[in-house]
Amino acid sequence: MTATPDMTPSVAALIDLALEEDLGRGDVTSTAVLDPRATAEADLVARERLVVAGLAVAAAVFQRVDRSIAVELAAADGDELAPGARAATVRGRASSLLAAERTALNFVQRLSGIATLSRRYHEAVRGTGLRVTDTRKTTPGFRLLEKAAVRAGGAANHRFDLGSGVLIKDNHLAVAGSIGEAVLRARAGAPHGMKIEVEVDSLEQLDSALQAGADIVLLDNFTAANVEEAMRRVRTRTPRPLVEVSGGVTLARLPELARAGVDLVSVGALTHSARAMDLALDIRVRAP
Amino acid sequence: MTATPDMTPSVAALIDLALEEDLGRGDVTSTAVLDPRATAEADLVARERLVVAGLAVAAAVFQRVDRSIAVELAAADGDELAPGARAATVRGRASSLLAAERTALNFVQRLSGIATLSRRYHEAVRGTGLRVTDTRKTTPGFRLLEKAAVRAGGAANHRFDLGSGVLIKDNHLAVAGSIGEAVLRARAGAPHGMKIEVEVDSLEQLDSALQAGADIVLLDNFTAANVEEAMRRVRTRTPRPLVEVSGGVTLARLPELARAGVDLVSVGALTHSARAMDLALDIRVRAP
Amino acid sequence: MTATPDMTPSVAALIDLALEEDLGRGDVTSTAVLDPRATAEADLVARERLVVAGLAVAAAVFQRVDRSIAVELAAADGDELAPGARAATVRGRASSLLAAERTALNFVQRLSGIATLSRRYHEAVRGTGLRVTDTRKTTPGFRLLEKAAVRAGGAANHRFDLGSGVLIKDNHLAVAGSIGEAVLRARAGAPHGMKIEVEVDSLEQLDSALQAGADIVLLDNFTAANVEEAMRRVRTRTPRPLVEVSGGVTLARLPELARAGVDLVSVGALTHSARAMDLALDIRVRAP
Amino acid sequence: MTATPDMTPSVAALIDLALEEDLGRGDVTSTAVLDPRATAEADLVARERLVVAGLAVAAAVFQRVDRSIAVELAAADGDELAPGARAATVRGRASSLLAAERTALNFVQRLSGIATLSRRYHEAVRGTGLRVTDTRKTTPGFRLLEKAAVRAGGAANHRFDLGSGVLIKDNHLAVAGSIGEAVLRARAGAPHGMKIEVEVDSLEQLDSALQAGADIVLLDNFTAANVEEAMRRVRTRTPRPLVEVSGGVTLARLPELARAGVDLVSVGALTHSARAMDLALDIRVRAP
Amino acid sequence: MTATPDMTPSVAALIDLALEEDLGRGDVTSTAVLDPRATAEADLVARERLVVAGLAVAAAVFQRVDRSIAVELAAADGDELAPGARAATVRGRASSLLAAERTALNFVQRLSGIATLSRRYHEAVRGTGLRVTDTRKTTPGFRLLEKAAVRAGGAANHRFDLGSGVLIKDNHLAVAGSIGEAVLRARAGAPHGMKIEVEVDSLEQLDSALQAGADIVLLDNFTAANVEEAMRRVRTRTPRPLVEVSGGVTLARLPELARAGVDLVSVGALTHSARAMDLALDIRVRAP
Amino acid sequence: MTATPDMTPSVAALIDLALEEDLGRGDVTSTAVLDPRATAEADLVARERLVVAGLAVAAAVFQRVDRSIAVELAAADGDELAPGARAATVRGRASSLLAAERTALNFVQRLSGIATLSRRYHEAVRGTGLRVTDTRKTTPGFRLLEKAAVRAGGAANHRFDLGSGVLIKDNHLAVAGSIGEAVLRARAGAPHGMKIEVEVDSLEQLDSALQAGADIVLLDNFTAANVEEAMRRVRTRTPRPLVEVSGGVTLARLPELARAGVDLVSVGALTHSARAMDLALDIRVRAP
C-alpha cells in the first residue's frame, strides 16, 4: 500500500507554478517581522482520521523553497493516521518553513482527501471480485499525483490518458459509424498491447460490442436489472470480456454490483469531488 | 458579476501541463477510429443547476489543441445555469474536439463548483454588512483561476499570496515574540499600502493586537460568545479596526456573525472542498 | 496513410529549443546582407525518392519564426515523392524564410528518413499476417513525432512509453523473481485495459510465460528454428497468445517470420538508425 | 580528445522532455512488479567497437530520475571501447535504474554513433592539412551535444548557428544581388571577429568571391578537376583565403581533397545519418 | 539591512535565460585554450565604493554552471564595500569559473548599482519622517531582485505589482469617471487588507480624493507650494491620509519634502537609471 | 538604421516572466474600478528627445496580454523622436491596455536609453575609421534585445556570447600559460570562421600577441601614448591585425583614438549604464 510518485519534470513544473503563485513576490510578513537567522522545526500532523498521500510532493515543496530544509518522514503514502498523528517533521530556517507551509499543505490535504475516499471505496469491495478504479476526471496538471493517491487508498487506476488505452465512446460512434466498424479499426490501428474497450448505453449496443469482439464493455448508466441482464449475455462469450460499470456509482451500490459479477466500477468522484483532509504544520522555534 | 481571468503566462503553462498529460502521447482511439477529416460541433451544457466559471479557460483549452476550433460563448462566468442550459458551442475537427473535451470539462466543472458554492455563501450574507472571502487554501497552480471563480460566485477575495497582504499569525509570533513588536516591525517594513492584520486566538491576544494598532484582527476559532465580546472591545477603538472571523465557519453560522457586526468571514472550503459540477459536451457530427 | 501529429505542448517546446539553438543570437549574415523588406517564396522539394513525414512540424517551424509566413502543403505525411516533387511552398519575408530553413529541413529530413525506412519494412510484410512495429529506441524528445513517422510509413506502433503498456523483461525478473510471480503482480496492479507481455530468451522461459498466462510473448534473439518451435508451443494455448519477435531483425528475415506465423516484429532501427532523406528549400525572390 | 559538454539550461530542458515522454505517466510494469525497496547496480557496456560520447548526459539522466543514484564513469567521451568494455556503472533503487535506462541509452547510443563516424573521417585525414568539420544539419535541439560528439570523435566544428559565423549562400545572393555587394555589407555589418565566408558553385562565382575579398570560399558540389582549378586560383591571392569543400563528400574522396590542398571539408552525414551504436545496461540485483 | 531574495522559480528561470544566452553554444575560447582539469579560485571584489546586492544570485549563477563550485560569501547584501574589498570567493574548475564570470558580474553590478543609489536617497532622509520608495519601473523580469536591492540600500518598497496594491490613476479616471465613484468601487471590490491610494495632479483632484475617503493620496508633479497647500488640506482629515509625492524627485528636493511633512516619495530612477557598479573577478590558478 | 529583433523563444520567455511578475495576480485596481467592456486607444509618445528602440517587443507585450489589441507603429527602431512625437498607437479593451502599459514602457524606455546613448557614440566617430562596439556587459536575459538596440543607435556589435568569438584574456593566460601557446591552441580548436583576438595590458604582451599571429589585439586600459606606440608596432605586421581599445573609454577620448588609427573601441557603458528614456502612454477612452 505504498505509493511513491516519482518526481517527473511535469510534477516539478507544477510545484514551481504553485510556489511562484504564493511566493513569487516574496513574503511581506516574514520579511518584515522575522529574524532571518531564526530556525525552527515543525511537525506535519493529521487533525482528523485520514489516509495520507502526497508526502513526497510535500517534501519536494519544502526543499524547492530552501534546499537546506531537512525533511524526515514519519509515515508513508497509504498509511492511515489518527487525529494528532505525525506524518513528517521539517527543520530549517523559520522564514523558509513558513514560506513553504501553505503550498505543501495544499498538496497533501487534497491528495490525502483522494486517498481517504479511495480507501472507503476499496474497503467496500474488499474480498469481492469487484475492482474500483478512477477516471480521467482529475484536476488538470495533477493526474500523475492523483492516480498515485488513488492507489495509495487501495483503489486501482483506469487508463492514464488518451494514449494509454482504447475506449470507444458514443462520441466516437457518432463520427465513426457502427460499433463493429470502430472495433475493427481500433484492433488494426492501436498498439497490440491494448485491449479494446467499448462504452455502451443499452443492451442493444452491448450485443453489438460483444459481436464485434470487444475485450471490455463499459455499461454506462445501466439500471441494476440491466446490469444483471448484461452479465448474463456477457457470460455466454468465450473468452468472456471484462465488464466495467460507470455513471454516478455510490458506495451503497457496490455490494450489488459485486454480487452481479461485475469486474470493474469507475468512479469520477474519487478525484473530482473528494474534500480536502485537515492536516496542519505545528511549528516550534529552535535555538539557532 | 462577470469574471474574466486574463490568460497569464502561468495559466497558459497550467493548460499546457494539463493537455500534455492527457494528449501528449496522442489519442489512440481517435487516431484508429475516426476519419481525420470529419468535423463536428458540440454544446457545453449544464447537467444540474450551477453557477458557471472558467469559460475563458475552457475556450483556451480548445484553441490550444487546435487553433481552428471556433468557440462561441453563450454564457458568462457568474451566470446561473439551469439543467440543460448551454454555456458554449465549439466547432471544428471532430478529433480535435474529442481531444480537448476532457481537459476543458475538468477545468470548468471544478471552477463552476467553486463559483456555485461561493454563490450560496454570498446569498446567505446578501444585504448584511458581512463579506465572505476565500483563503490561500487553493489548488496548487490554480489560485488566479479559483479566486476569479470565487468572485464569479459573488464572494470576495482575501490576499492573493504572501506578497500582497500582511497577516501576522501564531507561527510568526512564536518566532518574533510579542504582538506589539511584530506589528511595529510590520508597519516599518511592509509596503505602505497594506493594512496590518493580526490573527488572534483569545481575547487576551485580541487586546494586545488592538493596543498594537492592528488595522484588522482575525478571530480564529472563537465561540459565538467570544465573538460578541470581541466586537464590544473592538468598537471602543478609533478608528475601529476591521474584524475577520475564520475557523470552520458553516453557512448556518453566517447570520449570527452578521448580526454581531463582524466585517469578514474567510472560508477555506470555498476552494478546497467544493465538489465538481456536472457539465458535459454534447457532440453533433456535421457534414464536412 | 495520413499522419497528422498534433502540435502538443512538448512538440512546441522542442521546436522552441531547436529555433533557439540556431537563431537565438540572430542571423549575422541575413542581418548584414539582406534588405529587411525583401520577400520571397520557396518550394520544399524532394531530392531523392522518399516517403515524406513531418510536414506539420516544418510548417509550425516557419510560422513560429514569423507568423506572417504562408505555408501551402502540396503533399501529406505518408505520400511517396519522386525526386524533384514538391512537398510544400512557403511565402513571406526573405530573412524569415532563410532563418527557418535549416531547422525546418532538419525535422523533415529526419522524419522522412524514418517514414521511408518504415515503408520498406511495411512493404516486405504486406499481405502477410506479420505486423512491423517500432520500439522505444527513439530520439530523446522526438517520440510522438517519430511514432507518427513510423505510422506514415505504414508500420505500426509498439507501446508509447513506460506508462502505456506492460512489458516484463529480464531486468524485471532479476529483481522480481519468477515469471509466474511477475505476471500475477502485473495482472493485479496494472490498468485492466493492458495486456501482459513477457520477454523471454529461451524456450524454457517461454514455457513459464505461457503457463503464467501471458497475453503476449516476446521472443528475444531467437534462432529461426527456435521461433518455429516457439510457435508450436504457443499454438497449444487457448486463447493463443500473440507472439512478437525482436533482436536485430533485418528485412531479409521478415518473410521467414511471416511464414512461421509470428504476429509482430519490433525493429529499433526504424527510429534509431534511419538515414536522413535529402530534401531542400528552393528559394525565389518576389517583387515586394 | 576529451569532450565535456556542459549541462546548459537547454540540455537540461531536452533531458526533461525526454524523461517526461517516457516516464511522465509512471512505469506500469515496475510499479506492479518490483519491490520498491529493491536496489541494484548496472554496467553501461559497449556491445560493439565504438567511440563513446554523451556520458555526461547519460549520467545527468540517471540523476534527474533519482538524485540518489550514484554514477561512476569508467571512460571519457572520445575513448574507443572494445565490445564488452564498460563505460560506466550506476547504483541505486532498481525501479529508478530501470526508469532511466532507455532514455540514457537513447542519448549515448546516438551520440556515440556520431563520435564513431567522426573518428573514421578524422583518421582518414590524420597527418594531412585537411580538417573535417560538421554542419548545421543536426538533430533539432541536440546541436550542442552533437557538436561535442563530433569533437569527441576528433573532427572539428563549423559555425554553431546563424549568429556565430558569416556564410553567404546562393539564397542570400538571390535576394542581395552581387557577391561583391554582399561581402561589402557583411564586412560592415557583422561583428569584427568573424571571417566572411562565401559559398560558390562555379569557377566564375569563385572569381567574384576572391575579388570581393572573401576570407573563406566554400566550393559546393565541385568536381575533382574544378577543385584543382579552384585551388590554383586561390593560391594567387595574398593573404590566401581558406578553402572549404562540401556536397556529399565520402570517405573515399578525402585523400584526393587533401592532396589538392583543400583546407576544410564539411560533412552533413556526421550528424544527420550516423547509425546508433549498440550499448546496453547490464543490471545486477544487490542485497538491499 | 540584510536582504536575501529567495531563489523563486522565476529567478531561477531568469538565471537560466542569462546563462543560455552567454553559454548555450559553449565557450570556444576556454574549450580550445584551457586544460579541462585546471582548477582555480577567484575573488569577487569591489573596484569602487559601493553598497553590494545580488550576492545570492551571483552564487546561484556559479552553482548552476557547475554544482561543484564552492562559494564563500565575505559580505552580505546591504554591506558597504570599499574599493578592493572582497565580497565573495569561488573555487572550482577554471573553465567553469570563467564560464560563469560575466553573467554573475552582470547581475551583481546592476543590483549593486541600485542598492548604492538607494542608499544615497535613504541617507538623505534618515532621521526624518519621510520614506523613499521604489516604483514598478523595474527591469522586466527583475522586479523581485531589484526590490530586494532597494531594501538592501535602505529604501522601502512600493506595491510589488498590479495585484498587491490599489492605485487609482488618471488613466483609470478617464475610463471610470469620477474619483468618488472609483474609490467606492475599489473599496467594494479590492481585498480588504489594501488601502486605497489615489493619484492626483491638482488641488481640485486632491479635494475629491480626500472627500472620497482615499487612504493615501499621491501628489504627482506638484510644485513645492502646492505640496505645502496639499499638506494643509490633508491635515484637516481624520484619520489623516498618507501623502506620497512623485514625479522626477531629485535628492536635492528631499529635505524640503521632509520638512513639509510628506510621508512618502517614490523614485523611479532607483531602478530604471542606476548605473552599474564596478566589481570584478580576480582569478588565481591553483595546483590541481 | 532599422533594427527588427526577431521574437525568439527566449525573448518570448522574457516577456512572459515580465508579464507574470506584474500581472500574475491580476490587476486589483482595474478589476474593481473599470467597466470590463470599456475600450480605449493610447499613443506611445516620447517625452524627451531620444532614439527609439524596442518597438517590436512593446508590441509583443500588448498582444501577449490580449491578442485583440491592435498595434500601429508610427516609427521604427533607430528613428530619432522629438519630445511629443508618437512612436505607436494601441487600441483595445481599456483594462488590457492598462495591464500591459507598465511592462511595455519598461522595455522600450530601457532599450531606447541604450539606442540613444549608442547614437551619441556613433556620431562622435562618424566619418572616421573607428567603430564603436558593445560588450557582453548586458542585462542578463536581454542580450539579443540590447545588441539590437545598440545597432539601432548606429554602433556595432562585438561577439554575441562565449560561443561566437575567440577572445583570449588574462584569465585564460593565467591558466593556459603563454600567449603563443594559447593562440596556437585557439587556431587549432576554434571554428575556422573565427578570428583570434587577444587582450593585452602592456606593450610586452602586445609583442607576444603579434608574434603569435593574433588576428585582433585588444589594448586594455592603455594610455594615449601607449596606444600610439601600439599602433606603430601593429602597422609593421602583414596582414595588419585589427586593433581594439577598451577600458572606461569616454566620448571625449574617441577623436584621439580615431586619429591614432584604432579600428575598434568597445564600451560597456552602452548597455550597463544607459539611463532610461522618458516615454509615456497617453490613453483616450473610445465609445465602445
Tab-separated table of N, CA, C and O in Angstrom, chain B residues 112-183:
chain	number	residue	atom	x	y	z
B	112	SER	N	-16.631	25.810	-11.729
B	112	SER	CA	-18.057	26.045	-11.507
B	112	SER	C	-18.469	25.545	-10.128
B	112	SER	O	-19.360	26.126	-9.493
B	113	GLY	N	-17.832	24.505	-9.671
B	113	GLY	CA	-18.101	24.036	-8.300
B	113	GLY	C	-17.771	25.118	-7.290
B	113	GLY	O	-18.537	25.352	-6.333
B	114	ILE	N	-16.672	25.782	-7.489
B	114	ILE	CA	-16.272	26.858	-6.566
B	114	ILE	C	-17.213	28.046	-6.676
B	114	ILE	O	-17.631	28.632	-5.670
B	115	ALA	N	-17.585	28.399	-7.890
B	115	ALA	CA	-18.487	29.545	-8.074
B	115	ALA	C	-19.852	29.257	-7.466
B	115	ALA	O	-20.482	30.132	-6.858
B	116	THR	N	-20.304	28.022	-7.633
B	116	THR	CA	-21.630	27.666	-7.124
B	116	THR	C	-21.648	27.690	-5.598
B	116	THR	O	-22.586	28.210	-4.978
B	117	LEU	N	-20.618	27.151	-4.986
B	117	LEU	CA	-20.557	27.162	-3.526
B	117	LEU	C	-20.397	28.602	-3.001
B	117	LEU	O	-21.018	28.986	-2.011
B	118	SER	N	-19.590	29.398	-3.695
B	118	SER	CA	-19.400	30.797	-3.289
B	118	SER	C	-20.723	31.557	-3.364
B	118	SER	O	-21.020	32.405	-2.519
B	119	ARG	N	-21.508	31.245	-4.388
B	119	ARG	CA	-22.809	31.904	-4.522
B	119	ARG	C	-23.702	31.600	-3.323
B	119	ARG	O	-24.409	32.484	-2.819
B	120	ARG	N	-23.657	30.373	-2.856
B	120	ARG	CA	-24.501	30.021	-1.705
B	120	ARG	C	-24.081	30.833	-0.480
B	120	ARG	O	-24.923	31.350	0.262
B	121	TYR	N	-22.793	30.956	-0.253
B	121	TYR	CA	-22.327	31.752	0.878
B	121	TYR	C	-22.681	33.220	0.669
B	121	TYR	O	-23.102	33.920	1.588
B	122	HIS	N	-22.494	33.674	-0.565
B	122	HIS	CA	-22.773	35.074	-0.869
B	122	HIS	C	-24.233	35.398	-0.588
B	122	HIS	O	-24.575	36.451	-0.032
B	123	GLU	N	-25.118	34.486	-0.971
B	123	GLU	CA	-26.542	34.769	-0.802
B	123	GLU	C	-26.940	34.765	0.669
B	123	GLU	O	-27.860	35.472	1.077
B	124	ALA	N	-26.221	33.997	1.451
B	124	ALA	CA	-26.530	33.934	2.879
B	124	ALA	C	-26.189	35.231	3.596
B	124	ALA	O	-26.672	35.485	4.707
B	125	VAL	N	-25.332	36.072	2.994
B	125	VAL	CA	-24.970	37.331	3.664
B	125	VAL	C	-25.466	38.552	2.911
B	125	VAL	O	-25.214	39.685	3.318
B	126	ARG	N	-26.147	38.326	1.805
B	126	ARG	CA	-26.624	39.439	0.992
B	126	ARG	C	-27.466	40.386	1.855
B	126	ARG	O	-28.305	39.960	2.632
B	127	GLY	N	-27.202	41.648	1.743
B	127	GLY	CA	-27.982	42.632	2.486
B	127	GLY	C	-27.459	42.892	3.885
B	127	GLY	O	-27.925	43.797	4.583
B	128	THR	N	-26.496	42.122	4.313
B	128	THR	CA	-25.870	42.382	5.616
B	128	THR	C	-24.525	43.073	5.365
B	128	THR	O	-24.099	43.232	4.220
B	129	GLY	N	-23.873	43.439	6.430
B	129	GLY	CA	-22.556	44.073	6.283
B	129	GLY	C	-21.416	43.068	6.249
B	129	GLY	O	-20.249	43.451	6.226
B	130	LEU	N	-21.751	41.805	6.264
B	130	LEU	CA	-20.733	40.755	6.330
B	130	LEU	C	-20.275	40.359	4.925
B	130	LEU	O	-21.084	40.165	4.029
B	131	ARG	N	-18.966	40.260	4.759
B	131	ARG	CA	-18.396	39.889	3.472
B	131	ARG	C	-17.738	38.520	3.610
B	131	ARG	O	-16.959	38.292	4.534
B	132	VAL	N	-18.044	37.596	2.695
B	132	VAL	CA	-17.416	36.270	2.695
B	132	VAL	C	-16.203	36.307	1.775
B	132	VAL	O	-16.312	36.757	0.629
B	133	THR	N	-15.064	35.831	2.258
B	133	THR	CA	-13.866	35.787	1.408
B	133	THR	C	-13.283	34.385	1.345
B	133	THR	O	-13.568	33.534	2.184
B	134	ASP	N	-12.436	34.203	0.345
B	134	ASP	CA	-11.707	32.954	0.204
B	134	ASP	C	-10.452	32.988	1.073
B	134	ASP	O	-10.261	33.895	1.883
B	135	THR	N	-9.583	31.984	0.901
B	135	THR	CA	-8.317	31.904	1.633
B	135	THR	C	-7.207	31.549	0.630
B	135	THR	O	-7.436	31.569	-0.571
B	136	ARG	N	-6.034	31.209	1.159
B	136	ARG	CA	-4.951	30.716	0.295
B	136	ARG	C	-4.979	29.183	0.198
B	136	ARG	O	-4.044	28.594	-0.314
B	137	LYS	N	-6.071	28.564	0.680
B	137	LYS	CA	-6.190	27.098	0.605
B	137	LYS	C	-6.747	26.692	-0.761
B	137	LYS	O	-7.830	26.095	-0.867
B	138	THR	N	-6.010	27.031	-1.796
B	138	THR	CA	-6.442	26.781	-3.167
B	138	THR	C	-5.664	25.619	-3.754
B	138	THR	O	-4.659	25.182	-3.201
B	139	THR	N	-6.138	25.124	-4.884
B	139	THR	CA	-5.409	24.057	-5.575
B	139	THR	C	-4.089	24.620	-6.107
B	139	THR	O	-4.089	25.642	-6.787
B	140	PRO	N	-2.971	23.969	-5.794
B	140	PRO	CA	-1.679	24.496	-6.261
B	140	PRO	C	-1.667	24.746	-7.774
B	140	PRO	O	-2.000	23.849	-8.547
B	141	GLY	N	-1.315	25.978	-8.148
B	141	GLY	CA	-1.284	26.343	-9.558
B	141	GLY	C	-2.566	26.989	-10.068
B	141	GLY	O	-2.598	27.545	-11.154
B	142	PHE	N	-3.627	26.906	-9.284
B	142	PHE	CA	-4.948	27.380	-9.711
B	142	PHE	C	-5.385	28.672	-9.025
B	142	PHE	O	-6.542	29.061	-9.140
B	143	ARG	N	-4.509	29.336	-8.282
B	143	ARG	CA	-5.011	30.420	-7.433
B	143	ARG	C	-5.715	31.523	-8.217
B	143	ARG	O	-6.802	31.964	-7.846
B	144	LEU	N	-5.114	31.973	-9.327
B	144	LEU	CA	-5.730	33.055	-10.092
B	144	LEU	C	-7.107	32.633	-10.591
B	144	LEU	O	-8.074	33.393	-10.508
B	145	LEU	N	-7.191	31.412	-11.087
B	145	LEU	CA	-8.463	30.910	-11.618
B	145	LEU	C	-9.485	30.716	-10.516
B	145	LEU	O	-10.659	31.062	-10.671
B	146	GLU	N	-9.066	30.163	-9.388
B	146	GLU	CA	-10.035	29.890	-8.328
B	146	GLU	C	-10.494	31.180	-7.655
B	146	GLU	O	-11.652	31.294	-7.250
B	147	LYS	N	-9.619	32.165	-7.543
B	147	LYS	CA	-10.043	33.440	-6.945
B	147	LYS	C	-11.022	34.161	-7.881
B	147	LYS	O	-11.950	34.835	-7.427
B	148	ALA	N	-10.824	33.996	-9.192
B	148	ALA	CA	-11.795	34.570	-10.127
B	148	ALA	C	-13.134	33.842	-10.010
B	148	ALA	O	-14.199	34.467	-10.102
B	149	ALA	N	-13.087	32.532	-9.786
B	149	ALA	CA	-14.334	31.767	-9.632
B	149	ALA	C	-15.074	32.189	-8.365
B	149	ALA	O	-16.305	32.258	-8.349
B	150	VAL	N	-14.328	32.471	-7.320
B	150	VAL	CA	-14.956	32.962	-6.086
B	150	VAL	C	-15.677	34.295	-6.355
B	150	VAL	O	-16.816	34.499	-5.943
B	151	ARG	N	-15.012	35.185	-7.081
B	151	ARG	CA	-15.661	36.459	-7.424
B	151	ARG	C	-16.860	36.236	-8.341
B	151	ARG	O	-17.876	36.925	-8.225
B	152	ALA	N	-16.737	35.275	-9.254
B	152	ALA	CA	-17.871	34.969	-10.130
B	152	ALA	C	-19.075	34.529	-9.295
B	152	ALA	O	-20.225	34.796	-9.646
B	153	GLY	N	-18.809	33.861	-8.199
B	153	GLY	CA	-19.891	33.424	-7.321
B	153	GLY	C	-20.440	34.554	-6.469
B	153	GLY	O	-21.505	34.424	-5.856
B	154	GLY	N	-19.722	35.662	-6.402
B	154	GLY	CA	-20.223	36.805	-5.648
B	154	GLY	C	-19.505	37.020	-4.327
B	154	GLY	O	-19.728	38.012	-3.648
B	155	ALA	N	-18.637	36.100	-3.942
B	155	ALA	CA	-17.870	36.297	-2.719
B	155	ALA	C	-16.632	37.135	-3.046
B	155	ALA	O	-16.403	37.513	-4.208
B	156	ALA	N	-15.847	37.464	-2.030
B	156	ALA	CA	-14.720	38.373	-2.207
B	156	ALA	C	-13.403	37.642	-2.030
B	156	ALA	O	-13.354	36.528	-1.518
B	157	ASN	N	-12.341	38.288	-2.463
B	157	ASN	CA	-11.009	37.705	-2.327
B	157	ASN	C	-10.293	38.236	-1.101
B	157	ASN	O	-10.309	39.433	-0.818
B	158	HIS	N	-9.629	37.333	-0.391
B	158	HIS	CA	-8.671	37.726	0.639
B	158	HIS	C	-7.357	38.006	-0.093
B	158	HIS	O	-7.322	38.074	-1.322
B	159	ARG	N	-6.252	38.215	0.648
B	159	ARG	CA	-4.986	38.481	-0.037
B	159	ARG	C	-4.654	37.354	-0.998
B	159	ARG	O	-4.964	36.200	-0.746
B	160	PHE	N	-3.980	37.716	-2.106
B	160	PHE	CA	-3.696	36.727	-3.132
B	160	PHE	C	-2.611	35.765	-2.690
B	160	PHE	O	-2.690	34.563	-2.915
B	161	ASP	N	-1.579	36.291	-2.063
B	161	ASP	CA	-0.405	35.474	-1.786
B	161	ASP	C	0.371	36.079	-0.621
B	161	ASP	O	-0.074	37.051	-0.010
B	162	LEU	N	1.539	35.523	-0.342
B	162	LEU	CA	2.332	36.018	0.780
B	162	LEU	C	2.890	37.411	0.526
B	162	LEU	O	3.383	38.063	1.456
B	163	GLY	N	2.837	37.878	-0.708
B	163	GLY	CA	3.414	39.177	-1.025
B	163	GLY	C	2.396	40.290	-1.135
B	163	GLY	O	2.766	41.454	-1.331
B	164	SER	N	1.110	39.981	-0.999
B	164	SER	CA	0.127	41.034	-1.233
B	164	SER	C	-0.737	41.343	-0.018
B	164	SER	O	-1.823	41.907	-0.157
B	165	GLY	N	-0.266	41.001	1.158
B	165	GLY	CA	-1.021	41.340	2.355
B	165	GLY	C	-0.239	40.903	3.579
B	165	GLY	O	0.433	39.872	3.542
B	166	VAL	N	-0.318	41.703	4.639
B	166	VAL	CA	0.373	41.360	5.876
B	166	VAL	C	-0.603	40.632	6.783
B	166	VAL	O	-1.685	41.148	7.063
B	167	LEU	N	-0.249	39.436	7.203
B	167	LEU	CA	-1.084	38.694	8.146
B	167	LEU	C	-0.154	38.013	9.152
B	167	LEU	O	0.564	37.067	8.809
B	168	ILE	N	-0.154	38.549	10.372
B	168	ILE	CA	0.722	38.027	11.422
B	168	ILE	C	-0.012	36.898	12.131
B	168	ILE	O	-1.087	37.115	12.692
B	169	LYS	N	0.567	35.688	12.084
B	169	LYS	CA	-0.100	34.516	12.658
B	169	LYS	C	0.679	34.002	13.860
B	169	LYS	O	1.798	34.451	14.128
B	170	ASP	N	0.108	33.033	14.530
B	170	ASP	CA	0.755	32.449	15.699
B	170	ASP	C	2.172	31.982	15.391
B	170	ASP	O	3.075	32.146	16.212
B	171	ASN	N	2.359	31.435	14.193
B	171	ASN	CA	3.699	30.967	13.846
B	171	ASN	C	4.699	32.120	13.803
B	171	ASN	O	5.862	31.952	14.160
B	172	HIS	N	4.262	33.284	13.336
B	172	HIS	CA	5.176	34.429	13.350
B	172	HIS	C	5.486	34.841	14.783
B	172	HIS	O	6.628	35.185	15.116
B	173	LEU	N	4.467	34.823	15.612
B	173	LEU	CA	4.665	35.258	16.999
B	173	LEU	C	5.611	34.296	17.719
B	173	LEU	O	6.451	34.709	18.517
B	174	ALA	N	5.481	33.013	17.410
B	174	ALA	CA	6.374	32.036	18.035
B	174	ALA	C	7.824	32.408	17.759
B	174	ALA	O	8.708	32.235	18.599
B	175	VAL	N	8.080	32.963	16.578
B	175	VAL	CA	9.446	33.326	16.226
B	175	VAL	C	9.766	34.765	16.621
B	175	VAL	O	10.866	35.070	17.078
B	176	ALA	N	8.809	35.659	16.455
B	176	ALA	CA	9.110	37.093	16.571
B	176	ALA	C	8.902	37.657	17.964
B	176	ALA	O	9.335	38.781	18.254
B	177	GLY	N	8.223	36.933	18.830
B	177	GLY	CA	7.988	37.472	20.158
B	177	GLY	C	6.609	38.088	20.266
B	177	GLY	O	5.629	37.513	19.804
B	178	SER	N	6.486	39.273	20.858
B	178	SER	CA	5.179	39.842	21.194
B	178	SER	C	4.451	40.406	19.982
B	178	SER	O	5.056	40.765	18.980
B	179	ILE	N	3.135	40.487	20.120
B	179	ILE	CA	2.301	41.088	19.076
B	179	ILE	C	2.705	42.537	18.846
B	179	ILE	O	2.809	42.999	17.698
B	180	GLY	N	2.972	43.253	19.902
B	180	GLY	CA	3.330	44.662	19.774
B	180	GLY	C	4.567	44.841	18.922
B	180	GLY	O	4.596	45.665	17.992
B	181	GLU	N	5.576	44.051	19.223
B	181	GLU	CA	6.816	44.113	18.464
B	181	GLU	C	6.579	43.750	16.994
B	181	GLU	O	7.100	44.402	16.078
B	182	ALA	N	5.790	42.727	16.766
B	182	ALA	CA	5.549	42.264	15.397
B	182	ALA	C	4.811	43.322	14.582
B	182	ALA	O	5.138	43.583	13.426
B	183	VAL	N	3.805	43.944	15.183
B	183	VAL	CA	3.055	44.971	14.444
B	183	VAL	C	3.965	46.149	14.116
B	183	VAL	O	3.937	46.693	13.005
